[in-house]
PDB file of C-alpha atoms in Angstrom:
ATOM      1  CA  ASP A   1     171.342 139.986 120.184  1.00 95.00           C
ATOM      2  CA  ILE A   2     169.425 138.216 122.937  1.00 97.00           C
ATOM      3  CA  GLN A   3     171.728 136.630 125.519  1.00 98.00           C
ATOM      4  CA  MET A   4     170.593 133.445 127.237  1.00 98.00           C
ATOM      5  CA  THR A   5     172.036 132.708 130.680  1.00 98.00           C
ATOM      6  CA  GLN A   6     171.575 129.270 132.217  1.00 98.00           C
ATOM      7  CA  SER A   7     172.098 128.338 135.829  1.00 96.00           C
ATOM      8  CA  PRO A   8     173.567 126.385 137.326  1.00 97.00           C
ATOM      9  CA  SER A   9     176.317 125.233 134.950  1.00 97.00           C
ATOM     10  CA  PHE A  10     176.585 121.922 136.794  1.00 97.00           C
ATOM     11  CA  VAL A  11     174.128 119.956 138.863  1.00 96.00           C
ATOM     12  CA  SER A  12     175.151 117.008 140.989  1.00 96.00           C
ATOM     13  CA  ALA A  13     172.093 114.864 141.636  1.00 95.00           C
ATOM     14  CA  SER A  14     170.897 111.344 142.377  1.00 95.00           C
ATOM     15  CA  VAL A  15     168.323 109.089 140.792  1.00 95.00           C
ATOM     16  CA  GLY A  16     164.879 110.137 142.017  1.00 96.00           C
ATOM     17  CA  ASP A  17     165.853 113.756 142.705  1.00 96.00           C
ATOM     18  CA  ARG A  18     163.818 116.702 141.463  1.00 97.00           C
ATOM     19  CA  VAL A  19     166.030 118.945 139.351  1.00 97.00           C
ATOM     20  CA  THR A  20     165.265 122.474 138.150  1.00 98.00           C
ATOM     21  CA  ILE A  21     167.373 124.383 135.625  1.00 98.00           C
ATOM     22  CA  THR A  22     166.881 128.095 135.044  1.00 98.00           C
ATOM     23  CA  CYS A  23     167.308 130.118 131.867  1.00 98.00           C
ATOM     24  CA  ARG A  24     167.203 133.900 131.751  1.00 98.00           C
ATOM     25  CA  ALA A  25     166.858 135.948 128.576  1.00 98.00           C
ATOM     26  CA  SER A  26     168.397 139.420 128.279  1.00 98.00           C
ATOM     27  CA  GLN A  27     165.060 140.743 126.992  1.00 97.00           C
ATOM     28  CA  ASP A  28     161.433 139.670 126.799  1.00 97.00           C
ATOM     29  CA  ILE A  29     161.045 136.646 124.481  1.00 94.00           C
ATOM     30  CA  SER A  30     157.402 135.967 125.337  1.00 91.00           C
ATOM     31  CA  SER A  31     157.056 132.153 125.314  1.00 93.00           C
ATOM     32  CA  SER A  32     159.509 131.441 122.463  1.00 95.00           C
ATOM     33  CA  LEU A  33     161.787 129.140 124.421  1.00 97.00           C
ATOM     34  CA  ALA A  34     162.923 125.578 123.767  1.00 98.00           C
ATOM     35  CA  TRP A  35     164.933 123.079 125.800  1.00 98.00           C
ATOM     36  CA  TYR A  36     167.289 120.414 124.424  1.00 98.00           C
ATOM     37  CA  GLN A  37     169.036 117.412 125.919  1.00 98.00           C
ATOM     38  CA  GLN A  38     172.421 116.273 124.650  1.00 98.00           C
ATOM     39  CA  LYS A  39     174.279 113.116 125.663  1.00 97.00           C
ATOM     40  CA  PRO A  40     177.998 112.650 124.951  1.00 94.00           C
ATOM     41  CA  GLY A  41     178.691 111.830 121.308  1.00 94.00           C
ATOM     42  CA  GLU A  42     175.082 112.395 120.295  1.00 97.00           C
ATOM     43  CA  ALA A  43     173.122 115.168 118.596  1.00 98.00           C
ATOM     44  CA  PRO A  44     170.848 117.334 120.735  1.00 98.00           C
ATOM     45  CA  LYS A  45     167.215 116.347 121.092  1.00 98.00           C
ATOM     46  CA  VAL A  46     164.337 118.753 121.697  1.00 98.00           C
ATOM     47  CA  LEU A  47     162.440 118.187 124.937  1.00 98.00           C
ATOM     48  CA  ILE A  48     160.232 121.252 125.302  1.00 98.00           C
ATOM     49  CA  TYR A  49     159.152 123.946 122.839  1.00 97.00           C
ATOM     50  CA  GLY A  50     157.050 127.057 123.230  1.00 95.00           C
ATOM     51  CA  THR A  51     158.101 127.109 126.919  1.00 97.00           C
ATOM     52  CA  PHE A  52     155.557 124.458 127.999  1.00 96.00           C
ATOM     53  CA  SER A  53     154.890 121.987 125.171  1.00 96.00           C
ATOM     54  CA  LEU A  54     156.355 118.517 125.534  1.00 97.00           C
ATOM     55  CA  GLN A  55     157.884 117.108 122.341  1.00 96.00           C
ATOM     56  CA  SER A  56     156.265 113.864 121.209  1.00 95.00           C
ATOM     57  CA  GLY A  57     157.918 110.858 122.832  1.00 96.00           C
ATOM     58  CA  VAL A  58     159.484 112.804 125.706  1.00 98.00           C
ATOM     59  CA  PRO A  59     158.580 111.419 129.156  1.00 97.00           C
ATOM     60  CA  PRO A  60     156.187 113.566 131.225  1.00 98.00           C
ATOM     61  CA  ARG A  61     158.706 113.860 134.072  1.00 98.00           C
ATOM     62  CA  PHE A  62     160.106 116.736 131.990  1.00 98.00           C
ATOM     63  CA  SER A  63     158.229 120.025 132.202  1.00 98.00           C
ATOM     64  CA  GLY A  64     158.849 123.638 131.264  1.00 98.00           C
ATOM     65  CA  GLY A  65     157.633 126.912 132.691  1.00 97.00           C
ATOM     66  CA  GLY A  66     158.084 130.649 132.765  1.00 96.00           C
ATOM     67  CA  SER A  67     157.472 133.596 130.477  1.00 92.00           C
ATOM     68  CA  GLY A  68     159.042 136.881 129.446  1.00 93.00           C
ATOM     69  CA  THR A  69     162.656 136.605 130.588  1.00 97.00           C
ATOM     70  CA  ASP A  70     162.705 133.789 133.157  1.00 98.00           C
ATOM     71  CA  PHE A  71     162.204 130.126 132.313  1.00 98.00           C
ATOM     72  CA  THR A  72     162.649 126.746 133.954  1.00 98.00           C
ATOM     73  CA  LEU A  73     163.130 123.132 132.974  1.00 98.00           C
ATOM     74  CA  THR A  74     162.137 120.671 135.694  1.00 98.00           C
ATOM     75  CA  ILE A  75     162.824 116.947 135.849  1.00 97.00           C
ATOM     76  CA  SER A  76     160.429 115.657 138.486  1.00 97.00           C
ATOM     77  CA  SER A  77     162.243 112.393 139.275  1.00 96.00           C
ATOM     78  CA  LEU A  78     165.689 112.003 137.742  1.00 96.00           C
ATOM     79  CA  GLN A  79     166.290 108.735 135.919  1.00 96.00           C
ATOM     80  CA  PRO A  80     169.675 107.190 134.960  1.00 95.00           C
ATOM     81  CA  GLU A  81     169.126 108.102 131.295  1.00 96.00           C
ATOM     82  CA  ASP A  82     168.628 111.778 132.184  1.00 97.00           C
ATOM     83  CA  PHE A  83     172.278 112.393 133.016  1.00 93.00           C
ATOM     84  CA  ALA A  84     173.201 114.721 130.152  1.00 97.00           C
ATOM     85  CA  THR A  85     173.735 118.374 129.250  1.00 98.00           C
ATOM     86  CA  TYR A  86     170.688 120.601 128.807  1.00 98.00           C
ATOM     87  CA  TYR A  87     170.450 123.762 126.715  1.00 98.00           C
ATOM     88  CA  CYS A  88     167.816 126.447 126.426  1.00 98.00           C
ATOM     89  CA  GLN A  89     167.307 128.336 123.152  1.00 98.00           C
ATOM     90  CA  GLN A  90     165.346 131.472 122.347  1.00 97.00           C
ATOM     91  CA  ALA A  91     163.332 131.528 119.143  1.00 95.00           C
ATOM     92  CA  ASP A  92     161.933 135.024 119.466  1.00 94.00           C
ATOM     93  CA  SER A  93     164.279 136.738 117.019  1.00 94.00           C
ATOM     94  CA  PHE A  94     167.380 136.266 114.901  1.00 95.00           C
ATOM     95  CA  PRO A  95     170.127 135.538 115.656  1.00 96.00           C
ATOM     96  CA  LEU A  96     168.820 132.480 117.444  1.00 97.00           C
ATOM     97  CA  THR A  97     170.808 131.941 120.623  1.00 98.00           C
ATOM     98  CA  PHE A  98     171.442 129.132 123.083  1.00 98.00           C
ATOM     99  CA  GLY A  99     172.243 129.145 126.746  1.00 98.00           C
ATOM    100  CA  GLY A 100     175.656 127.917 127.835  1.00 97.00           C
ATOM    101  CA  GLY A 101     174.370 124.549 129.001  1.00 98.00           C
ATOM    102  CA  THR A 102     173.776 122.753 132.285  1.00 98.00           C
ATOM    103  CA  LYS A 103     175.467 119.427 132.871  1.00 98.00           C
ATOM    104  CA  VAL A 104     173.508 117.082 135.104  1.00 97.00           C
ATOM    105  CA  GLU A 105     175.788 114.508 136.650  1.00 94.00           C
ATOM    106  CA  ILE A 106     175.853 112.031 139.486  1.00 79.00           C
TER     107      ILE A 106
ATOM    108  CA  GLU B   1     161.174 108.155 110.094  1.00 95.00           C
ATOM    109  CA  VAL B   2     162.900 111.508 109.745  1.00 96.00           C
ATOM    110  CA  GLN B   3     166.562 111.183 108.786  1.00 98.00           C
ATOM    111  CA  LEU B   4     169.136 113.905 108.270  1.00 98.00           C
ATOM    112  CA  VAL B   5     172.563 112.785 107.098  1.00 98.00           C
ATOM    113  CA  GLU B   6     175.386 115.312 106.893  1.00 98.00           C
ATOM    114  CA  SER B   7     178.499 114.920 104.776  1.00 98.00           C
ATOM    115  CA  GLY B   8     181.386 116.985 103.475  1.00 98.00           C
ATOM    116  CA  GLY B   9     183.282 117.663 106.675  1.00 97.00           C
ATOM    117  CA  GLY B  10     187.032 117.258 106.957  1.00 97.00           C
ATOM    118  CA  LEU B  11     190.353 118.973 107.503  1.00 98.00           C
ATOM    119  CA  VAL B  12     190.977 122.260 105.703  1.00 98.00           C
ATOM    120  CA  GLN B  13     193.565 125.003 106.009  1.00 97.00           C
ATOM    121  CA  ALA B  14     192.660 128.440 107.274  1.00 98.00           C
ATOM    122  CA  GLY B  15     191.413 130.566 104.399  1.00 98.00           C
ATOM    123  CA  GLY B  16     190.108 127.540 102.557  1.00 98.00           C
ATOM    124  CA  SER B  17     186.596 126.456 101.605  1.00 98.00           C
ATOM    125  CA  LEU B  18     184.345 123.496 102.244  1.00 98.00           C
ATOM    126  CA  ARG B  19     180.787 122.597 101.289  1.00 98.00           C
ATOM    127  CA  LEU B  20     178.607 120.616 103.639  1.00 98.00           C
ATOM    128  CA  SER B  21     175.552 118.678 102.502  1.00 98.00           C
ATOM    129  CA  CYS B  22     172.598 117.301 104.416  1.00 98.00           C
ATOM    130  CA  ALA B  23     170.430 114.636 102.807  1.00 98.00           C
ATOM    131  CA  ALA B  24     166.910 114.600 104.205  1.00 98.00           C
ATOM    132  CA  SER B  25     164.321 111.830 104.140  1.00 98.00           C
ATOM    133  CA  GLY B  26     161.179 110.745 105.940  1.00 97.00           C
ATOM    134  CA  PHE B  27     159.331 114.061 105.651  1.00 97.00           C
ATOM    135  CA  MET B  28     158.231 116.598 103.021  1.00 97.00           C
ATOM    136  CA  PHE B  29     161.528 118.461 102.831  1.00 98.00           C
ATOM    137  CA  ARG B  30     160.129 121.212 100.594  1.00 97.00           C
ATOM    138  CA  ASN B  31     157.608 122.203 103.259  1.00 96.00           C
ATOM    139  CA  TYR B  32     160.038 122.947 106.076  1.00 97.00           C
ATOM    140  CA  ALA B  33     162.670 125.501 107.012  1.00 97.00           C
ATOM    141  CA  MET B  34     166.116 124.067 107.674  1.00 98.00           C
ATOM    142  CA  SER B  35     169.099 125.214 109.654  1.00 98.00           C
ATOM    143  CA  TRP B  36     172.744 124.578 110.537  1.00 98.00           C
ATOM    144  CA  VAL B  37     173.944 124.563 114.136  1.00 98.00           C
ATOM    145  CA  ARG B  38     177.542 123.991 115.205  1.00 98.00           C
ATOM    146  CA  GLN B  39     179.362 122.892 118.317  1.00 98.00           C
ATOM    147  CA  SER B  40     183.049 123.527 118.915  1.00 97.00           C
ATOM    148  CA  PRO B  41     184.885 120.695 120.694  1.00 94.00           C
ATOM    149  CA  GLY B  42     183.844 120.607 124.332  1.00 92.00           C
ATOM    150  CA  LYS B  43     181.716 123.731 123.949  1.00 95.00           C
ATOM    151  CA  GLY B  44     178.061 124.687 123.679  1.00 96.00           C
ATOM    152  CA  LEU B  45     175.713 125.006 120.727  1.00 98.00           C
ATOM    153  CA  GLU B  46     175.901 127.908 118.267  1.00 98.00           C
ATOM    154  CA  TRP B  47     173.264 128.574 115.633  1.00 98.00           C
ATOM    155  CA  VAL B  48     174.807 129.267 112.200  1.00 98.00           C
ATOM    156  CA  ALA B  49     172.102 129.861 109.581  1.00 98.00           C
ATOM    157  CA  VAL B  50     168.494 129.175 108.612  1.00 98.00           C
ATOM    158  CA  ILE B  51     166.694 128.999 105.267  1.00 98.00           C
ATOM    159  CA  GLY B  52     162.969 129.044 104.564  1.00 97.00           C
ATOM    160  CA  ASP B  53     161.116 126.215 102.875  1.00 96.00           C
ATOM    161  CA  ASP B  54     161.286 127.844  99.434  1.00 94.00           C
ATOM    162  CA  GLY B  55     164.893 128.977  99.707  1.00 94.00           C
ATOM    163  CA  THR B  56     164.099 132.527 100.756  1.00 90.00           C
ATOM    164  CA  ASN B  57     163.959 134.054 104.213  1.00 94.00           C
ATOM    165  CA  ILE B  58     167.632 133.416 105.011  1.00 97.00           C
ATOM    166  CA  HIS B  59     169.379 134.540 108.195  1.00 97.00           C
ATOM    167  CA  TYR B  60     172.966 134.116 109.424  1.00 98.00           C
ATOM    168  CA  ALA B  61     174.856 134.411 112.670  1.00 97.00           C
ATOM    169  CA  ASP B  62     177.087 137.485 112.739  1.00 97.00           C
ATOM    170  CA  SER B  63     180.133 135.215 113.096  1.00 97.00           C
ATOM    171  CA  VAL B  64     179.603 133.687 109.622  1.00 98.00           C
ATOM    172  CA  GLU B  65     177.774 136.470 107.725  1.00 97.00           C
ATOM    173  CA  GLY B  66     179.540 137.154 104.430  1.00 97.00           C
ATOM    174  CA  ARG B  67     181.620 133.961 104.571  1.00 98.00           C
ATOM    175  CA  PHE B  68     179.010 131.164 104.696  1.00 98.00           C
ATOM    176  CA  THR B  69     176.084 130.592 102.339  1.00 98.00           C
ATOM    177  CA  ILE B  70     173.121 128.359 103.130  1.00 98.00           C
ATOM    178  CA  SER B  71     171.104 126.941 100.250  1.00 98.00           C
ATOM    179  CA  ARG B  72     168.812 124.047  99.413  1.00 98.00           C
ATOM    180  CA  ASP B  73     167.718 121.931  96.483  1.00 98.00           C
ATOM    181  CA  ASN B  74     164.162 120.790  97.104  1.00 98.00           C
ATOM    182  CA  SER B  75     164.280 118.491  94.057  1.00 98.00           C
ATOM    183  CA  LYS B  76     167.119 116.576  95.752  1.00 98.00           C
ATOM    184  CA  ASN B  77     165.896 116.903  99.349  1.00 98.00           C
ATOM    185  CA  THR B  78     169.282 118.351 100.232  1.00 98.00           C
ATOM    186  CA  LEU B  79     170.489 121.262 102.344  1.00 98.00           C
ATOM    187  CA  TYR B  80     173.912 122.849 101.814  1.00 98.00           C
ATOM    188  CA  LEU B  81     176.353 125.083 103.626  1.00 98.00           C
ATOM    189  CA  GLN B  82     179.108 126.666 101.557  1.00 98.00           C
ATOM    190  CA  MET B  83     181.866 127.790 103.896  1.00 98.00           C
ATOM    191  CA  ASN B  84     184.535 130.172 102.594  1.00 98.00           C
ATOM    192  CA  SER B  85     187.425 132.015 104.248  1.00 98.00           C
ATOM    193  CA  LEU B  86     187.479 129.437 107.014  1.00 98.00           C
ATOM    194  CA  ARG B  87     189.083 130.301 110.334  1.00 98.00           C
ATOM    195  CA  ALA B  88     190.398 128.192 113.193  1.00 97.00           C
ATOM    196  CA  GLU B  89     187.382 129.242 115.259  1.00 97.00           C
ATOM    197  CA  ASP B  90     185.065 127.608 112.706  1.00 98.00           C
ATOM    198  CA  THR B  91     186.336 124.204 113.875  1.00 98.00           C
ATOM    199  CA  ALA B  92     183.250 122.374 115.091  1.00 98.00           C
ATOM    200  CA  VAL B  93     180.781 119.604 114.552  1.00 98.00           C
ATOM    201  CA  TYR B  94     178.165 120.971 112.161  1.00 98.00           C
ATOM    202  CA  TYR B  95     174.614 119.720 112.622  1.00 98.00           C
ATOM    203  CA  CYS B  96     171.840 119.947 110.092  1.00 98.00           C
ATOM    204  CA  ALA B  97     168.502 120.520 111.805  1.00 98.00           C
ATOM    205  CA  LYS B  98     164.893 120.704 110.726  1.00 98.00           C
ATOM    206  CA  TYR B  99     163.461 124.000 111.924  1.00 97.00           C
ATOM    207  CA  ARG B 100     159.884 124.084 113.124  1.00 93.00           C
ATOM    208  CA  ALA B 101     158.969 127.659 112.236  1.00 89.00           C
ATOM    209  CA  LEU B 102     155.558 127.918 113.908  1.00 86.00           C
ATOM    210  CA  GLY B 103     155.092 130.979 116.085  1.00 84.00           C
ATOM    211  CA  ALA B 104     156.148 130.428 119.675  1.00 83.00           C
ATOM    212  CA  ALA B 105     156.752 126.731 118.913  1.00 87.00           C
ATOM    213  CA  ARG B 106     159.806 127.582 116.828  1.00 94.00           C
ATOM    214  CA  SER B 107     162.523 125.022 117.560  1.00 96.00           C
ATOM    215  CA  PHE B 108     164.868 122.471 116.005  1.00 97.00           C
ATOM    216  CA  ASP B 109     162.770 119.319 116.084  1.00 96.00           C
ATOM    217  CA  PHE B 110     165.102 116.872 114.322  1.00 97.00           C
ATOM    218  CA  TRP B 111     168.884 116.812 114.075  1.00 98.00           C
ATOM    219  CA  GLY B 112     171.424 114.950 112.009  1.00 98.00           C
ATOM    220  CA  GLN B 113     174.382 113.140 113.565  1.00 97.00           C
ATOM    221  CA  GLY B 114     176.783 115.940 112.620  1.00 98.00           C
ATOM    222  CA  THR B 115     179.917 116.266 110.506  1.00 98.00           C
ATOM    223  CA  LEU B 116     183.262 117.465 111.874  1.00 98.00           C
ATOM    224  CA  VAL B 117     185.032 120.410 110.276  1.00 98.00           C
ATOM    225  CA  THR B 118     188.594 121.043 111.395  1.00 98.00           C
ATOM    226  CA  VAL B 119     190.372 124.208 110.285  1.00 98.00           C
ATOM    227  CA  SER B 120     194.141 124.211 110.736  1.00 96.00           C
ATOM    228  CA  SER B 121     195.891 127.535 111.224  1.00 88.00           C
TER     229      SER B 121
END
């Protein structure tokens, strides 16, 4: 199984900050990587798919990068509604696996 | 508007069974793969199972293989998860998710609100 390791687990940030979250796969997954945002009491929502592609309706302050085993999610200027938990997920092979999550808090 | 509405969750004893349903609307259900993803209280996301658009091409997480069965009824726009031999560690919110199965763009592009399954030991 492909293990997905996110770092950091927690990020303390302020409105306007640039935030970068890293996700590392235990083996090469090419560009088959998605990022999700989850707020308390809500279902996850896809932000980025295929490493770089922004899901329709997602603000352009979110961007994804990387390839192979190392990937990033960047929020260019943190907004109040961005305080949430973020998960990466590999879609290269079954079983599909998620990272452990990164909580972005004030 | 895409809508996925789960039902069937509840409290069950260890060793028991439960069947979850997910009613889909707002898109051509028969044309898309579907999946179940779960989240234990206070924990991260765990993929459970996926089923292809025509009911074939099924895969399971090792943790549920042999105990859970994913199925769909395209005439009813409904996805199911039959859960047998339930364990305490199966306690979680179960989400139904539409699976975008397109090469590197594979991802869960729409999610339901989830249904809570609690297994008492």
